[in-house]
Structures are given as C-alpha cells and as structure tokens.
Amino acid sequence: MICKRLSGAPLALPRAVSIKRAARRAGPGWEASRRRAGRRGQAGPNGSRGCFARPGSCAGFARLLAPARLALSARLRQRPKPKPRLQSGAGISRLLAPARSLAGAAVLACAVSALLLLCAPAGSGAAAFAYGEMPESVRVGLYFDASVTTNKAVDSVSAYSESGLALSMAYGGYQAQASGREQALQRQQAWLQQEREQAQGQAQGQGQPQGQEQIPAYAQEREVHLLDIAFAGKTSALKLSKYSFASQYAAALGGDGASGMTPSGLNELARALGRNGIDSRLAYIDRWVLLAGGFGSQAEAESFIQASLAKDYGAYAPAPASLAGKYISVELDGVFQFVADVSAGSLRLAPIGASAGGASANAAAQSGAAPAAANEAGSAGGSASGSAGSSANASAGGSAAASASDSAGGPRISLNGKPYRGQIELVRVGGSDMTVVNILAMDDYLYGVVPREVQASSAEEALKAQAVAARTYTVNAMRKHASLGFDLCNTQNCQVYSSAGDEHERTTAAVDATSGKIVTWQGSPAQVFYFSSSGGATEDVKNVWGSTSFPYLASVPDEYESGNSLHYSWEAVYTAAEIQSRLLKNGVDIGAVSGVAITGVSAAGRATEVTITGSKGKKVYAREACRYFLEGIYSQLYTITTNGKSYQAIGASGGKAGIAPEGKAAAAGSGLAATLPSGGLMAVSGTGAVEPLPTESGAYRFLGKGWGHSVGMSQEGAKGMAAAGFAYAEILKHYFPGCAVE
C-alpha cells in the first residue's frame, strides 16, 4: 500500500486524538454509597470537592426556586405570578424587586434562606443539576482484555505509595439488573452501538452487527478494610498476582467457630504450626483464616484435621476448605503476605491518608461482618510456607480504604511505575483476567483526559470547551464497559485517559473552572461527541451513525480551523490488488477489483456510500464504514480518482473487450457516435447513451480533509474559535445548536 501525506501537516504536533467510536451504552452512574458535596474548591465532609447549583440560564435552578417563589408571591400579591426566569445574576435582582415592605422583606428573607439551605452542601447528598445528579466517581479500565486496547489484562502488577497502602475487599457493584433509568438511557444510546457495529461489520465484511452485551446495574457496594501496608522506601513494592492452588482442599483455622481472628493473631498461629512442621499461609475469604496443608479431597483434609489439629488447635475451629475460586496473592518485597478470594468481589488499594470512604464501607470495616455476597465455598489456602511480614499492620477495625476523591492533590498510587489518583481495583472476571481499574472522582478523571484530547498550549476557552465536552460524554457513557467491571476504558473507544504524571496545569485549571458544567438538551445531558478536525463543516449524525433523533448533532460550518493540523489534509493511494487483499482479509471476496466509486454524498460533501466493483460482484459501504474499509482513510470527506489503463467496452452481443483510451470518441452499435469524457470513466452503450463503466485501474487516489467522525465539536475548530475571542459556552453552543451549558 502506498500512502502519502500532503505537505502542510506537521508531524511534530501532538496528536489530537479523535473519538473513533460512539458511546454504545450508558448508565446514569449515580452511585449512592459516596456523594460529593460542597461548593467548588471547598472540602466536603469526606474531604472532596463538590458543586452547587448556581444562578444562570440553568432551567433546573429556576425549578429549584419554585417553592420559595410561590410563597413570596402569595404574601406580596395575594395571587399567583408567572415564574421568573433567572438569567445570570440579574435574575436574583428581579426576584428581589417586589419586596418593598417589611413584611415582604421578611418573607423574602425566609425564601432566600430556604434557597440557600437547598443549595448548601449536604453530608451525603450529590450536587444538584438541572437533569439530576452528577456521577461522583468514575471507574476507568487500565488493563483489560478487549479489542479496543493493547493494554491487556495482566497476571500481576506492582504498587507503591509513599504514605502506605490500605487494602480492602469490595463486594456488590455491577451485580443487579439494570434500573428503569439505566434501561431508558440504554435505549437512548442503542442506535449508537448498532450503527457503529454495523459500520464495522460492513468494513470487515461480517455482514451483521455484533450482539449487545447485557449491562448490569451498579448495586450498592460494601467495602471491608483488610490491612495497611507500610513501605520501607521508594524501592519497596507490593506485588499483586493471580493465584491458583495445586491442591483441591486445605484445613482452614479461624473459621465460623472461632472469633476475633486477626491477621496478626493468625500469623502467630502460623509460626506455632511451623514449629510443628505444618506449612500454612494467611488468607482472606469472607473472613481471615489460616490455611494449612494441601489435599486432593475433603476426606483427606478431614483426616489431617483429626490427626494433627483437633487436639492442640481445636479453639481455632479447623475445618476442610475448598480451594475452588479465584485468588490474588499479595507479596511485599518478595515476602508473602496473604491471598484473597475475589470470586465474589474485588481487591482495592488506596493511599493511606486520603479521605475516608463512604459510610457503608466504614461500617463494614469496623464491624468485620462478612459480606452477604461472599461465597462460602471460596476459601483460600495452600501448602506453602511463609507468613505475613511484620510490615503488614493489620486490624479488622482499622482505617477504611481511602475514597476515590483526590482533588486536593493528596497521595498517589504508583502502579507499574505510573502515578494515579484515587484507588486501584483488581478484578478477576471471565474473559479479562486480571482486570485493573482506576476509581477516582469525576474531575480527577478529567485531569487525565483533557491533556490527552487537546494540546495544553491551546487557548484557555478551547480547553474549557474540551473539559465540558469530556465531562458530558462521561456522564452519558457511564457503564459502557460494565460487563468488564468498569465504566469507561482509557482508549479512543471512550476517551483517552492517562496517569497523573501526564496532567498539565493549564488543562487542570480548565477542568476546575468548569467543574460541574455539562452540555444539556431540554434539561437532560446531551449526547456529545468530538473529533480532531472537520475540513470545513461538521457532519449530520444521520450520515455517520444513521440516527435522526438528535437535532443538535447537525452539520454546522467550521470556518475557524487552522488548516495545518495533523491529517487536516491527507492523501492515500491504493492499487486494485491492495484493495482486493484488504477486502479478502475482512472476509469479502468480489474477485479482482475493477472500480471504486463514491455513489452517495451528503450535503456537507462527505461520502455516504462507496461501491467497489469486482469480477465476482460488488461491495457497498455506507455512512461511517466509508472511512473504515481501508486503512489510512481519516474521514468521510474525500474524492477518488484513478489512472485507468483501458476502457471496457460492451459489444452488441454482450461481449466485453478492452479499448485504448487515446481516442476521444466511440461508436454505438446503432452507428451513433458519442464523445467520451477525459479520465476513462464512461463508455457508450448499444443505444448510444454514455454510461459509467468500471475501468481496469492501476491505482486509486483518495484525497481528503479532516480527521475523525466529524459529529459534534471539532477540536481544531474550537481552538480557532477560542483564538478568535469566543467563550467556551459559545463554542459548545455553536457545535451543538439549541443546547445549553449548565
């Protein structure tokens, strides 16, 4: 394949990553166990920053005022009045205007006090918005098995935090059936998944879209603190690995019949067993236990217990324990600490010193109660020597795992050498084993998204527009990857997300300046998409993903793009043989390629249908598939030219023959003459009509503009508008006509 890049597209520029895939599915992400509260920049009860409803063009704020407004109207006018629509700060002034008497002022004071109480931070409430609640935290997949990532699921990871790490078990999460709101949001986004997958299926010759995964709801979770890990220095590290046992059963000490079992107490027991020649190791199932020996059957384990444990260690209630399940082992600087059964939950790591977790997590940690979801048969153990090191300071009622919020710049977790905000979660799920997830607050997540989606050197208002667009996309795409145990991935399939080490102060400031702001359509979060560059005009969503249900995803002029960004102008050249090879690779066999033509064009000039003709038939690509059937096609905005070798002429008997293109005229079977246009793309039929016919071509040249799907906001256009003096809200309203920013 021959690919060329036109001059004027500097390769040195950082890549402005486009979202190549529309959000396939959504859930509201309203997690009840932890809620951010408080004014932006002010710490809430859990140490995190929150948001509050502000006066502005927000329709939700006007609705928030309704009770106080009605009471005030009744006292002052003795009759109802029309609802005042608040516009910026002037709305409050208009609301104050009728209060001209002491009585009116008193009533007004009560109304304003009530309003302030409604807006004030609450201990466990989420911030109020026109459409509902902002998701408090985001679960981001870092390592997982899916076609959208090269960061595959891992066998082990290393972790470190200067302040130490708190380890906990989490149960619940993505377990229950989807709620009514989630199902509604799923239906709203179903078209995106179907159209996108259909486009991919066409591009790959699969013919049918892939099936939609069942999306579980996020049930209220329960978190149980296990122990704290202190590190000797920066070279110290915690290693967490997938673990399995060679034996089927072990003898578990510290089970249901024993009470007050702690890691430190069980480690003392392990040393005592070791002096008697019995190997054991510490494990957490739904409780702390010590696992001794390794056996092929339950009967063997029972015999061992009667012979070696019942007499001297009966107080620890030894009992056979099945080793079936999924486990994670924990080692500190090469020294075994414990294994955890994660068959019914996940293992979490959080920096010590971050804000405390939710009330439910604290209660579980302090009570030491076994989670209801735990699997009784899933105990851990094995016949290996070793016990928890002295550096593991464990206590069932110790500090709870830190919460996801880390907005104030608290301690970080170093995972495989990269720093992350919030928590790290390890999950062993079928098809993606072991999955690594980063759990963090919404704005903390955006700190790692915005600098990867737009250059930090861009104008301030462009950075703010990107922050709001990314936040809105996040709200709508929550639980997109719920089947893998997280909300969004860290690739272009969702939004490119990096570690805290790649954050930039300018993009962080843009996220802070717009905290809580999203793009809305008629009071609900709008379906917001963005991409690198359009080439002069964005595209209507119906010509990309097929939907006609989103009037604000329409084609708009994009006249402020610089024209010199990466892949703004591009060129790719393919031979007929290369195209045929690509089709065969995707399972499409139409024989030798004899023609490639654009057979459908949108009002904005983009290809909406491309037809490839071969010796065995034709293949038609529609909408977004027009930029995926070949590599190096950066948008749907392109033309195709060819250097045809010869015409194909059809005789009166239907036979075909090649003719040289040098002659400009051809005669029909009836004797009529017709002039052929230049380029070798037309032929004369038996009736004398000039009709298009495929040519035997040496190469096809694709000359295009723009990079990305072209639906929604052009990042290059937003930068140009910001440089021209437009505010971020004006930029967003241009690309999403009819929408509000609130």
XYZ file of C-alpha atoms in Angstrom:
742
model
C 0.000 0.000 0.000
C 1.248 3.442 -0.896
C 0.240 6.247 1.469
C 1.287 9.855 1.152
C 0.880 12.850 3.430
C 0.376 16.201 1.774
C 2.692 18.990 2.767
C 1.476 21.423 5.385
C 0.537 18.810 8.017
C 3.419 18.978 10.518
C 4.154 15.629 12.123
C 5.731 17.274 15.138
C 2.377 18.378 16.501
C 0.982 16.248 19.335
C -1.769 14.015 18.135
C -5.238 15.436 18.715
C -6.998 12.177 19.370
C -10.449 11.757 17.917
C -13.138 9.615 19.405
C -13.466 6.904 16.825
C -16.280 5.097 18.451
C -19.641 6.491 19.541
C -20.861 5.691 23.056
C -22.572 2.344 22.779
C -24.363 2.139 26.041
C -24.880 4.227 29.147
C -25.944 4.148 32.768
C -26.504 7.155 34.935
C -23.572 6.448 37.257
C -25.382 7.861 40.238
C -23.580 5.947 42.997
C -25.408 6.233 46.283
C -22.649 4.997 48.550
C -20.490 8.081 48.080
C -21.708 11.567 47.176
C -19.657 14.673 46.612
C -20.911 17.804 48.290
C -19.869 21.352 48.958
C -19.002 24.336 46.854
C -16.308 24.030 44.229
C -12.938 24.391 45.899
C -14.370 23.811 49.374
C -13.880 20.480 51.079
C -16.985 18.491 51.850
C -17.477 16.057 54.736
C -15.286 13.424 53.061
C -12.587 15.864 52.035
C -13.654 16.007 48.428
C -14.745 18.977 46.380
C -18.297 19.271 45.288
C -20.555 21.535 43.294
C -23.646 23.533 43.994
C -26.440 24.909 41.865
C -25.589 28.368 40.602
C -27.925 31.034 39.226
C -27.709 31.202 35.476
C -29.557 30.021 32.455
C -29.992 26.634 34.114
C -33.602 25.570 33.968
C -33.055 23.326 36.980
C -32.186 26.357 39.090
C -35.444 28.021 38.140
C -37.278 24.901 39.224
C -35.309 24.920 42.465
C -36.632 28.406 43.189
C -40.243 27.461 42.617
C -41.359 26.763 46.255
C -39.812 29.958 47.611
C -41.125 31.973 44.699
C -44.697 30.782 45.159
C -44.649 31.559 48.883
C -43.300 35.022 48.214
C -45.915 35.710 45.543
C -48.746 34.656 47.831
C -47.663 37.036 50.588
C -46.873 40.040 48.444
C -49.535 39.923 45.749
C -52.136 37.587 47.218
C -52.318 35.944 43.804
C -50.024 33.718 41.784
C -47.482 35.246 39.435
C -45.698 33.845 36.385
C -42.428 32.053 37.100
C -39.472 34.435 36.876
C -36.806 33.003 34.571
C -33.428 33.622 36.119
C -30.768 34.838 33.736
C -27.358 35.111 35.307
C -27.155 37.263 38.449
C -29.797 39.655 37.182
C -32.480 37.081 37.963
C -31.907 37.449 41.690
C -32.262 41.230 41.383
C -35.593 40.865 39.616
C -36.717 38.436 42.301
C -35.810 40.979 44.984
C -37.589 43.894 43.316
C -41.147 43.250 44.658
C -40.009 43.324 48.303
C -40.863 46.918 49.280
C -42.366 46.366 52.718
C -41.063 44.956 55.953
C -43.424 42.042 55.696
C -42.373 41.417 52.136
C -38.739 41.652 53.118
C -39.262 39.170 55.932
C -40.947 36.716 53.636
C -38.219 37.244 51.073
C -35.555 36.596 53.681
C -37.221 33.312 54.538
C -37.394 32.395 50.884
C -33.740 33.218 50.274
C -32.733 31.330 53.421
C -34.644 28.302 52.224
C -32.959 28.624 48.860
C -29.522 28.778 50.438
C -30.306 25.729 52.539
C -31.327 23.874 49.424
C -28.076 24.811 47.718
C -25.817 24.242 50.718
C -23.582 21.161 50.941
C -25.196 18.116 52.479
C -23.451 15.357 54.320
C -24.279 12.614 51.870
C -26.100 14.327 49.035
C -24.885 14.750 45.498
C -24.685 18.099 43.754
C -27.948 19.367 42.257
C -28.162 19.818 38.495
C -30.913 20.526 36.018
C -31.008 16.879 34.938
C -30.397 15.093 38.258
C -27.135 14.121 39.939
C -23.593 14.235 38.662
C -21.778 10.885 38.903
C -19.476 11.186 41.852
C -16.793 8.792 40.715
C -15.661 7.069 37.547
C -14.291 3.561 37.124
C -11.657 3.524 34.362
C -10.273 0.319 32.883
C -6.466 0.438 32.686
C -5.649 -3.192 31.815
C -8.313 -5.473 30.371
C -8.944 -7.862 27.529
C -10.925 -6.286 24.697
C -10.313 -5.464 21.064
C -10.116 -1.737 21.824
C -6.871 -1.834 23.801
C -3.297 -3.043 23.652
C -3.015 -2.798 27.464
C -4.301 -6.301 28.003
C -5.309 -7.970 31.251
C -2.283 -8.802 33.376
C -1.027 -11.634 35.560
C 0.470 -9.261 38.124
C 1.051 -5.599 38.963
C 3.365 -3.732 41.297
C 2.122 -0.925 43.540
C 3.631 1.661 45.842
C 2.580 4.766 47.756
C 4.837 6.902 49.867
C 2.122 7.161 52.515
C 1.466 3.415 52.508
C -1.474 1.492 51.093
C -4.774 0.469 52.624
C -6.080 -2.811 51.215
C -9.764 -3.656 51.234
C -12.285 -6.023 49.681
C -15.270 -4.599 47.791
C -18.490 -6.517 47.231
C -21.546 -5.549 45.220
C -21.017 -3.056 42.404
C -22.108 -4.311 38.988
C -24.395 -7.084 40.187
C -28.108 -6.241 39.967
C -30.425 -5.864 36.989
C -30.491 -2.526 35.212
C -32.774 0.050 36.797
C -35.512 1.781 34.856
C -33.382 4.901 34.349
C -30.448 2.842 33.115
C -32.690 0.971 30.703
C -34.025 4.263 29.348
C -30.509 5.559 28.822
C -29.561 2.268 27.193
C -32.410 2.607 24.713
C -31.417 6.202 24.032
C -27.928 5.109 23.053
C -28.742 1.768 21.423
C -28.690 3.337 17.978
C -25.086 4.422 18.503
C -23.903 0.921 19.233
C -25.905 -0.699 16.472
C -24.871 1.785 13.806
C -21.241 1.768 14.847
C -21.054 -2.007 14.982
C -22.916 -2.306 11.720
C -20.415 0.058 10.124
C -17.555 -2.010 11.498
C -19.227 -5.204 10.369
C -19.546 -3.831 6.850
C -15.955 -2.665 6.867
C -14.815 -6.101 7.961
C -17.220 -7.974 5.729
C -19.062 -9.538 8.659
C -22.473 -8.550 7.351
C -24.194 -8.444 10.752
C -23.621 -6.155 13.750
C -22.191 -7.671 16.875
C -24.537 -8.518 19.724
C -25.074 -6.087 22.592
C -23.722 -7.142 25.948
C -26.067 -7.246 28.898
C -25.349 -4.251 31.101
C -25.707 -4.900 34.824
C -26.640 -2.078 37.145
C -24.274 -0.778 39.785
C -25.629 -2.143 43.062
C -24.767 -0.536 46.364
C -21.366 -1.886 47.260
C -19.869 -2.941 50.528
C -16.217 -2.358 51.352
C -14.304 -4.214 54.083
C -10.920 -2.946 55.194
C -8.304 -5.695 55.392
C -4.978 -4.239 56.463
C -2.481 -1.415 55.880
C 0.871 -1.845 54.174
C 3.859 0.360 55.066
C 6.822 0.611 52.695
C 10.467 0.671 53.760
C 11.418 3.112 50.991
C 10.859 4.104 47.395
C 12.436 0.886 46.151
C 9.927 -1.133 48.123
C 6.926 -2.507 46.224
C 3.799 -4.545 46.669
C 3.275 -7.285 44.087
C -0.263 -8.474 43.431
C -0.681 -11.552 41.247
C -3.260 -14.006 40.014
C -3.078 -17.072 42.197
C -4.283 -20.650 41.999
C -3.731 -23.707 44.155
C -2.328 -27.058 43.130
C -4.475 -28.786 45.763
C -8.240 -29.042 45.964
C -8.679 -28.666 49.736
C -6.917 -27.276 52.787
C -7.557 -27.133 56.506
C -8.833 -23.691 57.500
C -8.246 -22.392 61.018
C -10.131 -19.364 62.256
C -13.443 -20.202 60.592
C -17.026 -19.794 61.720
C -16.421 -21.447 65.082
C -13.573 -19.089 66.026
C -13.911 -15.439 66.978
C -11.638 -12.423 66.988
C -9.308 -13.763 64.323
C -6.968 -11.029 63.042
C -4.031 -11.257 60.649
C -1.534 -10.647 63.420
C -3.086 -13.358 65.617
C -3.189 -15.821 62.757
C 0.451 -15.077 61.933
C 1.342 -16.076 65.492
C -0.582 -19.298 64.915
C 1.299 -19.854 61.628
C 4.611 -19.629 63.439
C 3.414 -22.147 66.015
C 2.294 -24.528 63.282
C 5.631 -24.085 61.559
C 7.478 -25.195 64.658
C 5.462 -28.413 64.444
C 6.335 -28.890 60.767
C 2.956 -27.754 59.373
C 3.041 -25.326 56.470
C 0.302 -22.687 56.369
C -0.491 -19.303 54.920
C -2.757 -16.375 55.665
C -5.875 -15.927 53.530
C -8.970 -13.766 53.381
C -12.193 -15.278 52.132
C -15.241 -13.723 53.756
C -13.102 -13.632 56.927
C -9.469 -14.045 57.915
C -8.317 -17.673 58.097
C -5.101 -19.641 58.175
C -4.844 -22.437 55.612
C -2.789 -25.490 56.460
C -1.729 -28.309 54.170
C -2.937 -29.219 50.698
C -5.132 -32.205 49.877
C -6.841 -33.823 46.930
C -10.172 -34.407 48.655
C -12.292 -33.246 51.543
C -11.856 -36.625 53.256
C -8.065 -36.209 53.235
C -8.419 -32.754 54.766
C -10.717 -34.109 57.493
C -8.271 -36.895 58.300
C -5.433 -34.379 58.606
C -7.529 -32.191 60.916
C -8.344 -35.103 63.212
C -4.758 -36.323 63.281
C -2.827 -33.032 63.523
C -5.065 -30.126 64.505
C -8.134 -31.162 66.511
C -6.338 -31.801 69.777
C -3.983 -28.819 70.054
C -5.750 -26.289 67.845
C -9.430 -27.030 68.373
C -10.057 -23.479 69.610
C -9.382 -22.251 66.068
C -12.256 -24.377 64.693
C -10.283 -26.162 61.968
C -12.438 -27.325 59.077
C -11.971 -28.509 55.487
C -11.971 -25.648 52.972
C -12.421 -25.945 49.226
C -9.797 -24.120 47.210
C -12.077 -23.616 44.218
C -12.299 -19.933 43.390
C -10.306 -17.001 42.070
C -7.496 -15.566 44.162
C -4.977 -12.745 44.266
C -1.735 -13.128 46.175
C -0.057 -10.193 47.904
C 3.722 -10.011 48.360
C 5.787 -7.203 49.860
C 9.381 -7.036 48.623
C 9.265 -10.725 47.757
C 7.779 -11.795 51.093
C 4.344 -13.437 51.022
C 1.635 -11.527 52.911
C -1.702 -13.213 52.160
C -4.054 -14.428 49.433
C -7.552 -13.028 48.915
C -10.524 -14.805 47.397
C -12.013 -12.373 44.852
C -14.574 -14.767 43.390
C -17.407 -12.594 44.714
C -15.650 -9.245 44.927
C -12.505 -7.299 44.145
C -9.311 -6.231 45.872
C -8.744 -2.481 46.275
C -5.713 -0.384 47.044
C -5.852 3.200 48.307
C -3.167 5.565 49.626
C -3.185 5.897 53.393
C -4.014 9.469 54.309
C -6.598 10.103 51.612
C -10.140 10.918 52.722
C -12.227 8.159 54.257
C -14.598 6.036 52.295
C -18.368 6.001 52.367
C -20.393 5.235 55.469
C -21.245 1.730 54.301
C -17.565 0.913 53.795
C -16.642 2.248 57.244
C -19.424 0.311 58.899
C -18.350 -2.904 57.235
C -14.715 -2.364 58.129
C -15.411 -1.635 61.777
C -17.890 -4.420 62.242
C -15.791 -7.033 60.483
C -19.019 -8.581 59.248
C -18.867 -10.967 56.336
C -20.415 -9.531 53.182
C -23.686 -11.158 52.237
C -22.440 -11.693 48.690
C -19.403 -13.739 49.762
C -19.103 -17.310 48.504
C -18.796 -19.733 51.417
C -17.106 -22.370 49.304
C -14.459 -19.978 48.086
C -11.887 -20.154 50.835
C -8.224 -19.596 50.069
C -5.186 -21.505 51.087
C -2.398 -23.847 50.045
C 0.535 -25.928 51.157
C 3.229 -23.290 51.035
C 5.365 -21.921 53.809
C 5.555 -18.271 54.749
C 3.523 -15.784 56.742
C 2.664 -12.139 56.639
C 5.659 -9.887 57.150
C 5.867 -7.609 60.148
C 5.416 -4.585 57.912
C 1.785 -5.532 57.308
C -0.009 -3.842 60.172
C -3.437 -5.460 60.114
C -6.610 -4.773 62.007
C -10.171 -5.681 61.038
C -11.376 -2.447 62.569
C -8.577 -0.246 61.245
C -8.667 2.584 58.772
C -11.091 2.141 55.932
C -9.843 2.262 52.379
C -9.484 5.743 51.007
C -12.215 7.180 48.839
C -11.871 7.964 45.155
C -11.696 11.702 45.698
C -8.200 13.126 45.448
C -8.900 16.555 44.001
C -6.789 18.423 46.541
C -3.623 16.724 45.339
C -3.310 14.071 48.037
C -1.153 10.943 47.956
C -0.937 8.947 44.752
C -0.658 5.255 43.959
C 2.231 4.225 41.748
C 1.055 1.335 39.580
C 3.709 -0.306 37.424
C 5.718 2.906 37.784
C 2.912 5.348 36.838
C 1.177 7.605 39.415
C -2.617 7.535 39.664
C -5.159 9.463 41.655
C -7.857 7.669 43.643
C -7.977 3.915 44.107
C -6.788 0.892 42.161
C -9.045 -2.144 41.946
C -8.103 -5.659 40.821
C -10.876 -7.815 39.384
C -10.763 -11.365 38.083
C -13.616 -11.702 35.605
C -14.172 -14.230 32.863
C -12.630 -13.151 29.581
C -10.499 -10.428 31.180
C -8.323 -11.889 33.893
C -6.852 -9.904 35.664
C -8.563 -6.560 35.044
C -7.091 -3.419 36.625
C -9.403 -0.463 37.304
C -8.735 3.094 38.474
C -11.558 4.522 40.636
C -11.456 8.281 41.043
C -13.585 11.417 41.256
C -15.098 12.875 38.094
C -12.830 15.920 37.846
C -9.783 13.875 38.837
C -10.564 11.643 35.870
C -10.888 14.652 33.578
C -7.470 15.897 34.715
C -6.082 12.861 32.891
C -8.405 13.095 29.871
C -8.283 16.704 28.685
C -4.493 16.957 28.106
C -4.657 13.762 26.031
C -7.526 15.023 23.877
C -6.287 18.542 23.137
C -2.932 20.295 23.332
C -2.422 22.015 26.682
C -0.996 25.021 24.793
C -4.418 25.710 23.229
C -6.371 28.850 24.114
C -7.969 28.794 27.543
C -11.565 28.813 26.277
C -10.835 25.874 23.990
C -9.523 23.910 26.963
C -12.677 24.742 28.904
C -14.877 23.673 25.994
C -12.980 20.384 25.827
C -13.369 19.876 29.591
C -17.158 20.387 29.419
C -17.472 18.162 26.343
C -15.438 15.416 28.025
C -17.489 15.682 31.220
C -20.733 15.460 29.253
C -19.501 12.460 27.307
C -18.528 10.786 30.577
C -21.993 11.298 32.071
C -23.595 9.632 29.057
C -21.071 6.815 28.659
C -21.065 5.614 32.268
C -21.128 1.791 32.464
C -20.227 1.410 28.846
C -17.896 -1.439 29.843
C -19.907 -2.660 32.836
C -19.543 -6.284 31.754
C -15.805 -5.937 32.416
C -16.327 -4.262 35.794
C -15.744 -0.610 34.946
C -17.416 2.409 33.352
C -15.071 3.684 30.647
C -11.800 2.468 29.203
C -8.636 4.532 28.758
C -8.567 4.354 24.938
C -10.166 6.124 21.969
C -13.071 3.713 22.327
C -14.162 6.008 25.165
C -11.802 8.882 25.966
C -8.031 8.690 26.048
C -7.025 8.753 29.725
C -3.534 8.755 31.148
C -1.901 8.718 34.548
C -1.491 11.680 36.886
C 2.048 12.028 35.578
C 0.704 13.380 32.271
C -1.540 16.062 33.774
C -0.905 19.691 32.863
C -1.638 22.720 35.000
C -3.473 24.543 32.188
C -5.866 21.692 31.461
C -6.347 21.057 35.180
C -7.296 24.711 35.608
C -9.814 24.376 32.761
C -11.432 21.389 34.454
C -11.614 23.275 37.755
C -13.032 26.402 36.120
C -15.902 24.409 34.570
C -16.467 21.936 37.409
C -19.988 20.530 37.248
C -20.783 22.071 33.858
C -22.162 19.897 31.057
C -23.972 20.368 27.753
C -27.712 19.785 28.053
C -30.608 19.415 25.637
C -34.028 20.248 27.073
C -32.798 19.711 30.634
C -31.011 16.379 30.087
C -27.397 15.590 29.266
C -26.824 15.948 25.538
C -25.134 13.247 23.504
C -21.818 14.989 22.966
C -19.054 13.861 20.632
C -15.854 15.465 19.430
C -13.086 14.767 16.972
C -9.892 16.313 15.616
C -10.849 18.310 12.506
C -13.737 18.510 10.032
C -12.200 20.019 6.914
C -14.664 22.918 6.747
C -18.015 21.668 8.115
C -19.149 19.103 10.667
C -21.490 16.289 9.650
C -25.086 15.441 10.495
C -25.217 12.350 12.688
C -27.643 10.622 10.307
C -24.874 10.452 7.690
C -22.425 8.851 10.111
C -24.346 6.676 12.569
C -27.793 6.761 10.989
C -29.872 8.398 13.716
C -32.425 11.150 13.128
C -33.309 11.561 16.833
C -30.717 14.159 17.805
C -31.411 17.505 16.094
C -28.434 19.175 17.781
C -25.997 16.743 16.134
C -26.353 18.583 12.839
C -23.880 19.832 10.252
C -22.534 23.318 11.039
C -19.872 25.476 9.343
C -16.376 25.038 10.749
C -14.587 28.073 9.404
C -12.122 28.650 12.256
C -9.975 25.558 11.772
C -6.346 26.446 11.120
C -5.969 24.053 8.213
C -2.482 22.945 9.258
C -3.238 20.368 11.948
C -2.219 16.734 11.714
C -4.182 14.912 8.976
C -6.196 18.021 8.151
C -5.264 17.369 4.505
C -4.342 13.821 3.626
C -3.779 11.533 0.675
C -3.699 7.752 0.317
C -3.060 5.668 -2.812
C -4.022 2.007 -3.212
C -3.624 -0.376 -6.113
C -6.523 -2.576 -7.145
C -4.599 -5.577 -5.821
C -4.125 -3.911 -2.414
C -7.835 -3.153 -2.173
C -8.706 -6.727 -3.104
C -6.266 -8.020 -0.469
C -7.825 -5.786 2.183
C -11.311 -6.993 1.308
C -10.242 -10.624 1.440
C -8.684 -10.009 4.852
C -12.109 -8.791 6.016
C -13.885 -11.770 4.516
C -15.178 -10.044 1.370
C -14.478 -11.785 -1.928
C -15.678 -9.892 -5.004
C -12.809 -11.008 -7.189
C -10.379 -8.706 -8.972
C -11.221 -5.070 -8.228
C -12.137 -3.128 -11.345
C -13.682 0.005 -9.879
C -14.034 2.093 -6.705
C -16.533 4.937 -6.769
C -18.355 7.280 -4.392
C -22.043 6.616 -5.052
C -23.553 8.749 -2.263
C -22.604 12.199 -0.931
C -24.009 14.260 1.978
C -24.895 17.940 1.807
C -21.587 18.677 3.550
C -19.717 16.814 0.822
C -18.846 13.596 2.645
C -19.042 10.153 1.156
C -22.106 8.346 2.482
C -21.826 5.396 0.119
C -18.848 3.806 -1.633
C -19.236 0.987 -4.158
C -16.403 -1.374 -5.025
C -16.862 -3.420 -8.179
C -15.091 -6.696 -8.775
C -15.084 -9.567 -11.213
C -17.412 -11.549 -8.919
C -19.750 -8.801 -7.756
C -19.973 -5.574 -5.762
C -19.495 -4.438 -2.178
C -21.249 -1.309 -0.885
C -20.131 0.566 2.231
C -22.463 3.086 3.853
C -22.043 6.034 6.221
C -19.135 5.689 8.687
C -17.957 2.462 7.058
C -16.800 4.655 4.157
C -13.746 5.571 6.243
C -13.036 2.142 7.711
C -12.907 -0.222 4.753
C -9.312 0.835 4.073
C -6.512 1.903 6.387
C -5.315 5.473 6.125
C -8.736 6.968 5.345
C -9.032 9.631 8.042
C -12.538 10.925 7.364
C -15.540 10.587 5.066
C -14.592 13.822 3.288
C -12.619 12.729 0.217
C -12.622 12.239 -3.542
C -11.400 9.241 -5.522
C -9.507 9.448 -8.795
C -7.873 6.687 -10.805
C -5.305 6.275 -13.579
C -7.276 3.827 -15.702
C -5.315 1.618 -18.111
C -8.147 0.919 -20.552
C -11.872 1.156 -21.148
C -14.130 -1.842 -21.000
C -16.489 -1.817 -23.997
C -19.639 -3.921 -24.276
C -20.496 -5.136 -27.732
C -23.928 -5.694 -29.256
C -23.734 -9.376 -28.333
C -22.879 -8.560 -24.731
C -19.207 -9.428 -25.023
C -16.565 -7.257 -23.323
C -13.295 -6.014 -24.731
C -10.642 -3.528 -23.696
C -10.003 -0.490 -25.843
C -7.251 2.065 -25.659
C -8.269 5.395 -24.086
C -6.368 7.553 -26.528
C -9.399 8.025 -28.803
C -11.940 10.511 -27.529
C -14.917 9.185 -29.500
C -16.696 5.835 -29.636
C -19.486 4.499 -31.811
C -22.551 2.715 -30.525
C -23.910 -0.432 -32.075
C -26.581 1.636 -33.826
C -23.887 3.676 -35.538
C -24.386 6.737 -33.314
C -21.191 8.465 -32.222
C -20.543 9.826 -28.754
C -17.644 11.687 -27.241
C -16.061 10.167 -24.158
C -15.065 12.477 -21.294
C -11.477 12.508 -20.120
C -10.442 10.224 -17.313
C -11.656 6.924 -18.693
C -14.761 6.651 -16.522
C -17.523 6.497 -19.189
C -18.470 4.238 -22.087
C -21.088 4.180 -24.844
C -23.935 1.689 -24.613
C -25.586 -0.068 -27.538
C -28.234 2.672 -27.714
C -25.689 5.435 -27.917
C -26.097 6.566 -24.290
C -22.956 7.486 -22.369
C -22.913 5.486 -19.136
C -20.360 4.927 -16.378
C -18.444 1.674 -16.585
C -15.679 0.333 -14.344
C -12.120 0.585 -15.534
C -9.191 -1.671 -15.085
C -7.186 0.569 -12.823
C -3.580 0.721 -11.821
C -4.187 2.768 -8.633
C -6.868 4.710 -6.769
C -6.037 8.034 -5.174
C -8.024 9.190 -2.107
C -7.628 12.911 -1.495
C -9.325 14.101 1.672
C -9.663 16.575 4.507
C -10.351 16.252 8.206
C -9.654 13.610 10.827
C -12.369 11.792 12.719
C -16.072 11.025 12.563
C -16.987 14.739 12.180
C -20.029 14.600 14.507
C -20.213 17.295 17.181
C -17.280 19.501 18.155
C -14.158 19.900 16.056
C -11.219 20.267 18.417
C -9.292 22.259 15.815
C -12.324 24.447 15.202
C -12.773 25.012 18.935
C -9.159 26.137 19.205
C -9.683 28.530 16.322
C -12.888 29.948 17.806
C -11.197 30.453 21.168
C -8.314 32.278 19.495
C -10.899 34.483 17.756
C -12.383 35.521 21.113
C -15.325 33.154 21.601
C -16.110 31.934 25.132
C -16.276 28.201 25.826
C -20.081 28.208 26.148
C -20.387 29.958 22.775
C -18.104 27.376 21.212
C -20.155 24.489 22.545
C -23.460 26.066 21.528
C -22.114 26.547 18.004
C -21.246 22.881 17.597
C -24.383 21.688 19.415
C -27.070 24.109 18.209
C -30.036 24.509 20.533
C -28.181 23.115 23.561
C -27.371 24.863 26.837
C -24.270 24.756 29.033
C -25.276 24.427 32.669
